mmCIF file of N, CA and C in Angstrom:
data_model
loop_
_atom_site.group_PDB
_atom_site.id
_atom_site.type_symbol
_atom_site.label_atom_id
_atom_site.label_comp_id
_atom_site.label_asym_id
_atom_site.label_seq_id
_atom_site.Cartn_x
_atom_site.Cartn_y
_atom_site.Cartn_z
ATOM 1 N N UNK A 1 0.845 -1.256 -0.120
ATOM 2 C CA UNK A 1 0.036 0.060 0.165
ATOM 3 C C UNK A 1 0.931 0.971 0.018
ATOM 4 N N UNK A 2 0.765 2.151 -0.753
ATOM 5 C CA UNK A 2 1.481 3.393 -0.926
ATOM 6 C C UNK A 2 0.728 4.158 -0.020
ATOM 7 N N UNK A 3 1.748 5.117 0.710
ATOM 8 C CA UNK A 3 1.412 6.235 1.702
ATOM 9 C C UNK A 3 1.807 7.579 0.811
ATOM 10 N N UNK A 4 0.529 8.095 0.410
ATOM 11 C CA UNK A 4 0.766 9.473 -0.516
ATOM 12 C C UNK A 4 1.345 10.673 0.275
ATOM 13 N N UNK A 5 1.292 10.659 1.645
ATOM 14 C CA UNK A 5 1.757 11.567 1.941
ATOM 15 C C UNK A 5 3.205 11.700 2.282
ATOM 16 N N UNK A 6 3.720 10.389 2.458
ATOM 17 C CA UNK A 6 5.298 10.461 2.576
ATOM 18 C C UNK A 6 6.006 9.800 1.339
ATOM 19 N N UNK A 7 5.173 9.236 0.495
ATOM 20 C CA UNK A 7 5.545 8.659 -0.362
ATOM 21 C C UNK A 7 6.322 7.300 -0.557
ATOM 22 N N UNK A 8 6.168 6.770 0.659
ATOM 23 C CA UNK A 8 6.766 5.280 0.836
ATOM 24 C C UNK A 8 5.751 4.400 0.877
ATOM 25 N N UNK A 9 5.978 3.016 0.784
ATOM 26 C CA UNK A 9 5.131 1.895 0.906
ATOM 27 C C UNK A 9 4.965 1.557 2.307
ATOM 28 N N UNK A 10 3.963 1.214 2.495
ATOM 29 C CA UNK A 10 3.589 0.721 4.042
ATOM 30 C C UNK A 10 2.896 -0.521 3.948
ATOM 31 N N UNK A 11 3.078 -1.577 4.953
ATOM 32 C CA UNK A 11 2.235 -2.942 5.089
ATOM 33 C C UNK A 11 1.102 -2.585 5.281
ATOM 34 N N UNK A 12 0.134 -3.586 4.661
ATOM 35 C CA UNK A 12 -1.353 -3.617 4.929
ATOM 36 C C UNK A 12 -1.880 -3.698 6.179
ATOM 37 N N UNK A 13 -0.908 -4.781 6.929
ATOM 38 C CA UNK A 13 -1.275 -5.001 8.443
ATOM 39 C C UNK A 13 -1.038 -3.886 9.128
ATOM 40 N N UNK A 14 0.120 -2.925 9.009
ATOM 41 C CA UNK A 14 0.321 -1.775 9.776
ATOM 42 C C UNK A 14 -0.910 -0.687 9.676
ATOM 43 N N UNK A 15 -1.344 -0.799 8.386
ATOM 44 C CA UNK A 15 -2.621 0.328 8.107
ATOM 45 C C UNK A 15 -3.835 -0.294 8.985
ATOM 46 N N UNK A 16 -3.969 -1.446 9.020
ATOM 47 C CA UNK A 16 -5.311 -2.001 9.773
ATOM 48 C C UNK A 16 -4.872 -2.019 11.143
ATOM 49 N N UNK A 17 -3.849 -2.169 11.842
ATOM 50 C CA UNK A 17 -3.750 -1.849 13.001
ATOM 51 C C UNK A 17 -3.706 -0.288 13.520
ATOM 52 N N UNK A 18 -3.311 0.405 12.564
ATOM 53 C CA UNK A 18 -3.565 1.866 12.697
ATOM 54 C C UNK A 18 -5.000 2.106 12.921
ATOM 55 N N UNK A 19 -5.496 2.071 11.933
ATOM 56 C CA UNK A 19 -7.246 2.094 11.973
ATOM 57 C C UNK A 19 -7.806 1.526 13.173
ATOM 58 N N UNK A 20 -7.551 0.207 13.486
ATOM 59 C CA UNK A 20 -8.088 -0.551 14.503
ATOM 60 C C UNK A 20 -8.005 0.068 16.010
ATOM 61 N N UNK A 21 -6.781 0.509 16.105
ATOM 62 C CA UNK A 21 -6.305 1.325 17.534
ATOM 63 C C UNK A 21 -6.951 2.662 17.594
ATOM 64 N N UNK A 22 -7.256 3.292 16.525
ATOM 65 C CA UNK A 22 -7.782 4.822 16.185
ATOM 66 C C UNK A 22 -9.338 4.338 16.693
ATOM 67 N N UNK A 23 -9.902 3.284 16.044
ATOM 68 C CA UNK A 23 -11.521 3.181 16.265
ATOM 69 C C UNK A 23 -11.372 2.843 17.697
ATOM 70 N N UNK A 24 -10.749 1.952 18.453
ATOM 71 C CA UNK A 24 -10.473 1.796 19.925
ATOM 72 C C UNK A 24 -10.861 2.947 20.565
ATOM 73 N N UNK A 25 -9.660 3.726 20.559
ATOM 74 C CA UNK A 25 -9.445 4.900 21.287
ATOM 75 C C UNK A 25 -10.702 5.764 21.109
ATOM 76 N N UNK A 26 -11.257 5.823 20.339
ATOM 77 C CA UNK A 26 -12.769 6.567 19.878
ATOM 78 C C UNK A 26 -13.811 6.153 20.661
ATOM 79 N N UNK A 27 -13.647 4.623 20.651
ATOM 80 C CA UNK A 27 -14.976 3.973 21.109
ATOM 81 C C UNK A 27 -14.972 3.969 22.647
ATOM 82 N N UNK A 28 -13.626 3.847 23.466
ATOM 83 C CA UNK A 28 -13.710 4.162 24.858
ATOM 84 C C UNK A 28 -13.621 5.368 25.193
ATOM 85 N N UNK A 29 -14.075 6.568 24.457
ATOM 86 C CA UNK A 29 -14.218 7.919 24.592
ATOM 87 C C UNK A 29 -12.804 8.412 25.050
ATOM 88 N N UNK A 30 -11.553 7.949 24.389
ATOM 89 C CA UNK A 30 -10.348 8.172 24.862
ATOM 90 C C UNK A 30 -10.258 9.854 24.420
ATOM 91 N N UNK A 31 -10.861 10.299 23.620
ATOM 92 C CA UNK A 31 -10.824 11.553 23.028
ATOM 93 C C UNK A 31 -11.108 12.636 24.084
ATOM 94 N N UNK A 32 -12.406 12.048 24.680
ATOM 95 C CA UNK A 32 -13.055 13.119 25.557
ATOM 96 C C UNK A 32 -12.223 12.886 26.805
ATOM 97 N N UNK A 33 -11.440 11.754 27.367
ATOM 98 C CA UNK A 33 -10.682 11.782 28.494
ATOM 99 C C UNK A 33 -9.507 12.769 28.211
ATOM 100 N N UNK A 34 -8.985 12.644 27.309
ATOM 101 C CA UNK A 34 -7.716 13.493 26.731
ATOM 102 C C UNK A 34 -8.095 14.919 27.018
ATOM 103 N N UNK A 35 -9.251 15.552 26.469
ATOM 104 C CA UNK A 35 -9.422 16.655 26.696
ATOM 105 C C UNK A 35 -9.873 17.213 28.019
ATOM 106 N N UNK A 36 -10.430 16.197 28.788
ATOM 107 C CA UNK A 36 -10.657 16.570 30.340
ATOM 108 C C UNK A 36 -9.415 16.802 31.051
ATOM 109 N N UNK A 37 -8.300 15.597 30.781
ATOM 110 C CA UNK A 37 -7.165 15.922 31.477
ATOM 111 C C UNK A 37 -6.461 17.211 31.094
ATOM 112 N N UNK A 38 -6.484 17.517 29.978
ATOM 113 C CA UNK A 38 -5.982 18.813 29.253
ATOM 114 C C UNK A 38 -6.376 19.891 30.209
ATOM 115 N N UNK A 39 -7.807 19.903 30.256
ATOM 116 C CA UNK A 39 -8.530 21.168 30.879
ATOM 117 C C UNK A 39 -8.065 21.230 32.400
ATOM 118 N N UNK A 40 -8.241 20.067 32.930
ATOM 119 C CA UNK A 40 -7.832 19.914 34.538
ATOM 120 C C UNK A 40 -6.351 20.499 34.970
ATOM 121 N N UNK A 41 -5.448 20.117 33.745
ATOM 122 C CA UNK A 41 -3.907 20.660 34.019
ATOM 123 C C UNK A 41 -4.020 21.817 34.342
ATOM 124 N N UNK A 42 -4.887 22.903 33.369
ATOM 125 C CA UNK A 42 -4.863 24.175 33.865
ATOM 126 C C UNK A 42 -5.442 24.834 35.044
ATOM 127 N N UNK A 43 -6.140 23.933 35.435
ATOM 128 C CA UNK A 43 -6.833 24.327 37.004
ATOM 129 C C UNK A 43 -5.701 23.825 37.964
ATOM 130 N N UNK A 44 -4.828 22.696 37.856
ATOM 131 C CA UNK A 44 -3.971 22.325 38.743
ATOM 132 C C UNK A 44 -2.705 23.135 38.552
ATOM 133 N N UNK A 45 -2.288 23.478 37.359
ATOM 134 C CA UNK A 45 -1.237 24.688 37.335
ATOM 135 C C UNK A 45 -1.748 25.614 36.376
ATOM 136 N N UNK A 46 -2.298 26.652 37.022
ATOM 137 C CA UNK A 46 -2.644 27.830 35.936
ATOM 138 C C UNK A 46 -1.405 28.537 35.597
ATOM 139 N N UNK A 47 -2.169 29.124 34.126
ATOM 140 C CA UNK A 47 -0.746 29.940 33.512
ATOM 141 C C UNK A 47 -0.743 31.354 33.946
ATOM 142 N N UNK A 48 0.384 31.917 34.190
ATOM 143 C CA UNK A 48 0.660 33.214 34.624
ATOM 144 C C UNK A 48 1.987 33.889 34.124
ATOM 145 N N UNK A 49 1.922 35.028 34.490
ATOM 146 C CA UNK A 49 3.175 35.658 34.115
ATOM 147 C C UNK A 49 4.241 35.579 35.066
ATOM 148 N N UNK A 50 3.852 34.903 36.583
ATOM 149 C CA UNK A 50 4.835 34.941 37.838
ATOM 150 C C UNK A 50 5.409 33.692 37.461
ATOM 151 N N UNK A 51 5.441 32.720 36.650
ATOM 152 C CA UNK A 51 6.315 31.445 36.546
ATOM 153 C C UNK A 51 5.763 30.330 37.663
ATOM 154 N N UNK A 52 6.536 29.488 37.824
ATOM 155 C CA UNK A 52 5.903 28.420 38.842
ATOM 156 C C UNK A 52 6.704 28.461 40.100
ATOM 157 N N UNK A 53 6.156 28.416 41.174
ATOM 158 C CA UNK A 53 6.443 28.859 42.451
ATOM 159 C C UNK A 53 6.466 27.505 43.125
ATOM 160 N N UNK A 54 7.077 27.518 44.275
ATOM 161 C CA UNK A 54 7.613 26.255 45.014
ATOM 162 C C UNK A 54 6.304 25.458 45.425
ATOM 163 N N UNK A 55 5.009 26.043 45.500
ATOM 164 C CA UNK A 55 3.925 25.306 46.277
ATOM 165 C C UNK A 55 3.456 24.665 44.730
ATOM 166 N N UNK A 56 3.552 25.216 43.533
ATOM 167 C CA UNK A 56 2.958 24.677 42.378
ATOM 168 C C UNK A 56 3.839 23.217 41.969
ATOM 169 N N UNK A 57 5.371 23.235 42.247
ATOM 170 C CA UNK A 57 6.036 22.160 42.247
ATOM 171 C C UNK A 57 5.474 21.029 43.092
ATOM 172 N N UNK A 58 5.030 21.404 44.414
ATOM 173 C CA UNK A 58 4.566 20.318 45.264
ATOM 174 C C UNK A 58 3.163 19.927 44.695
ATOM 175 N N UNK A 59 2.268 20.773 44.127
ATOM 176 C CA UNK A 59 0.952 20.328 43.441
ATOM 177 C C UNK A 59 1.353 19.331 42.323
ATOM 178 N N UNK A 60 2.327 19.332 41.612
ATOM 179 C CA UNK A 60 2.754 18.591 40.502
ATOM 180 C C UNK A 60 3.031 17.231 40.882
ATOM 181 N N UNK A 61 4.064 17.425 41.992
ATOM 182 C CA UNK A 61 4.438 16.031 42.599
ATOM 183 C C UNK A 61 3.422 15.425 43.385
#
């Protein structure tokens, strides 16, 4: 199978695995969990101009 983006040949079984794992990720709502974790990371460590304080390092640990 030819990969048009990279211009190389790719084994068919690897394409099957890629599609299968992508569908499994979507079926178990992995995309929603990923978005939720990213949103909660901004609550745990808010963005700011002051940088990271010692207390923030303790929260991360």
